[in-house]
Amino acid sequence: MESVYMAGAYDQRLVALSVVVAILASYTALDVVGRMGERRDWRCYGWLAGGALALGTGVWAMHFVGMIAFRLPLDMGYDVDITSASWLMAVVACAFALNAVTHARLTRARLVVGASAMAAGIGGMHYTGMFAMRLHPGIEYTPTLVGVSLLIAFAASAVALRIASFLRQAQAGSRFGRKFLAALALGVAIAGMHYTGMAAAHFRVDSLFGASAKLDTVWLGTLVGASTVIFLAIALIVSILDRRLENSTSDLVASLSRANAELLHMSRHDPLTGLPNRALLNERIDKSLERWKSQGVGFAIAYIDLDGFKAINDHLGHRAGDKLLEQIALVLRDALTDGDVAARIGGDEFVVLMNDIADKDDARAVCTRMLKAISQVEYAGGELAASVGYALCPNDGADLDALITAADMAMYGGKLAGKNRVQRYREDMGARMSDDFALQSELRDAIRYGGLAVYFQPRFRTGDRRLVGAEALVRWPHPTRGFISPDRFIAIAERCGLITELEINVLDMVGGHIRAWLNDGLVVPPISVNLSAVRIRDESLPDQVQGCLERYRLDPAYISFEITESLAVREIAQARSALGRFKSMGIEVALDDFGTGYSSLFYLKQLPIQQLKIDRSFIADLPNISEPKAEIVEWIIRLSHQLQLRVVAEGVETEAQLAYLQRIGCDEVQGFLLSRPLPADRLLALLEREQGPIRVSGPMR
Ligand code: C2E
Ligand code: CA
Ligand code: CA
C-alpha cells in the first residue's frame, strides 16, 4: 500500500550541525545572562536583550539547519514574513524566560514560568517555522508527539534555566563546566523539540509549497555563517563590555579597598599622634602572646603616664598640650626598635609593647630610654617627666589584660614612690592599689576630724650643733594600720584632690604650735613646711599662708617652705612667681631633695630660694663615696654659697658624715644622728632645754 505521505530523509552531518548551533547559541546566551548583576539597571537589561537575541536566533537558526537536514523529494520554500515573525517569537520568548530566571532567587514559580516561556518560544518558533512553508494541503501532526515535543522543550528548558540560575551565584572558576552543561541541556531542549516535532509532522504526497523562496545549500551556508557571526559578535561585545566593567569594577574595588584601608587605619590609630590605639595594640599583644606560646619568645609591656600633664594642659592650653603629645609620640618612636609598638590609649597615657626582650634588665633599659627621651621634650614651662611601669610576659602575666593591668599598677606604684621613675611590677601592687582606695576616705576623715598630727625634725648648725630650725612632717596615726608613710598617703591625697585640705591642715597645726610656744615665752626657730607639687600651681596659696599668719599673729619669719627640686624645675614659670610672692612676704623657701631630680644648677640662679637641701641619698654614702661623687657634693656647696644659698644636708646618721660635711663647709644638718622627727611636746622640751631659763621673744635667725 502506497503511503499518502512523503518519506523524508535526514542528512546526518547537518543534523549534527543543527545541534551544535543550538548548543552554541545556548552557551552564548547563558554566558551573557550569567554576567548580569543583582541590580536591575540598564546594563542588566542590555545583557538580557543580548542573551535573548543570541538564544532566539540560535533556536531559529537551529530550526532551519534542521529543516535543511530534512530532505523531502520536492523543493522547499519559506514565507519570509512568517519566517521573520517566527524569529521574533523565539527572541521574545527567550527574553521572557531569561528574565524569569535571573532574579536574585529562583523560586519554583519563576522556574515554571521561565521554562514554560522557553518551551512556548521554541515550540512556537518551530511550528510557526513549519507553517512558513505554506504547504497545501497543510501538514498533518500526530498530537501525542506534538505534546511530547513540547514536554521535552519544557523539561530541558527547566533543567537549563535551573543550572543557569546556579551559574550566577557560582564562583568564576567553577563556571565553565556548569555553563557548558546548561548549554548542553538547552541545546538538547531546542533540538529535541525540533526533531520530535518533525516526527509528529506528516507531509502529504500531494503537498504544494505556497512559499516561493528556495532554501538551498548556499542559503544554508549563509544562514549558519550569519548566525555564527551573530553569536560570536554577541559573545565578543559581551566580553568587551565585561572587561570594561571589570576595569571600572576593579577601579571601584581599588578605591573601595583604599577607603577601607584608610578606615581600618583610622579605627586603629590615634588621630592626634598617629600612634596605634588600644585596638591595634591589643592585636599586636595578642600576636606576641601567640609567639610566646608557640616559640617561647617573651616580651614586655610598659605603661607610661606623664607627670603633671593636666596642669600643663590647663596652664598652656589644649593646643600646646596636643603639641606636646605629638612630640612625645615622636620621641617614643625614636626610642624604640622596629618590632616594638608604642600606642596612645588615653589623654596622657601610652602603652608600649616591647618585643624581643631578653630579660628584665633589657625591659628596664628600654623604659629608661623612653623616660629620658620624654624628659628631653621641652616646653614653655620646663621639661616633661613621666612615670613608667612595666611588666614581663610570662613572669608578670600571661594574657593581655593581666599584663596591661600589671604594667598600669607598676606605673602607679612608681608614681606613689616619687614620680619620674621606672618601676617593674611586683605582686603586692594589686593589693596595694585597692588598699589605697580604702585609704582615701579614711584620709579624708582624718584631715577633717583632726586625725593628723605634725612632728618636727630639728635642723642644726654644723659647727656648733645649735638648733636653727625644724621641719614639720605630717603624721597619720592610723587607729588600725598604725604608721603609714607620708610618702604614701601624700601621694594618695595628691591623686584624689585632698592635698590642699591636707596642707592647709598641716599649716594650721604648725601655726597653732608656734603660737603656743611663743605664748610660752620661747624663742622659736623657723619651721619649714613641705609644699606638694600640686600646690605650687594654686593661685590662692599665698593668701592661704597670709591668712594663717594673721590667724596666729605670726611674723612671716617663723614659717618657711620646702619645695622639691623636680617640681620647681619642671614648673619653673609657676614656681618662680609663687616663690617670688613668698619672698616679698618675707617667707624663705628651701629647694628640697636636691640631687634626685634634674640637679640642674643652672636653675638655682633663676629661682628665688634661700636654702638648698641635699638629698639624703647623697649623704648616705658619705664620706666613703668615690672621689667624683664626693666632689659633686663639695661643688654643690661651693656653688650654693656663691649664690648666697644656705646648704642643708638631709639624713645625717653618723658622726663620720657630720664631720665630713663640716669639713666641706655644709651649713646645716638634719638627720637621725642629732634628732629624729619629734612630736610637738618633745620639740618644746628640746627648745626649753636649749634656751634655759632666760627667754627672749621674737623670731630667731
Ligand atoms: P622629706 O621632705 O625629704 O622629709 C624628710 C624625710 O626624711 C622624713 O620622712 C624624715 O623622717 C626622714 N629622715 C629624717 N632624718 C633621716 C635620717 O637620718 N635618715 C633617714 N633615712 N631618713 C631621715 P617622712 O617624715 O617619712 O616624710 C617623707 C616625705 O613625706 C617627706 O620627705 C616629704 O616629702 C613628705 N611630707 C611629709 N610631711 C609633709 C607635708 O606636710 N606636706 C607635704 N607636701 N609633704 C610632706
Ligand atoms: Ca622636706
Ligand atoms: Ca627632703
Coordinates of N, CA and C and ligand atoms in Angstrom, one line a residue, residues 471 530 562 592-593 613 615-616 650, ligand 3:
E471 N 61.8 71.0 110.7 CA 60.9 70.7 109.5 C 59.6 70.0 110.0
N530 N 56.5 71.5 104.2 CA 56.6 70.9 102.8 C 55.4 71.3 101.9
E562 N 59.3 74.2 101.9 CA 60.2 73.3 101.1 C 59.5 72.8 99.9
D592 N 64.1 71.4 98.1 CA 64.2 70.1 98.8 C 64.7 69.0 97.9
D593 N 65.2 67.9 98.4 CA 65.6 66.7 97.7 C 66.6 67.0 96.6
K613 N 68.5 71.9 100.1 CA 68.6 70.7 100.9 C 69.2 69.5 100.0
D615 N 69.8 65.9 99.0 CA 69.0 64.7 99.3 C 69.8 63.7 100.1
R616 N 69.1 63.0 101.0 CA 69.8 62.1 101.9 C 70.4 60.9 101.1
E650 N 70.5 66.5 104.4 CA 69.4 65.7 105.0 C 70.0 64.3 105.3
Ligands
CA3 CA 63.9 66.1 101.6

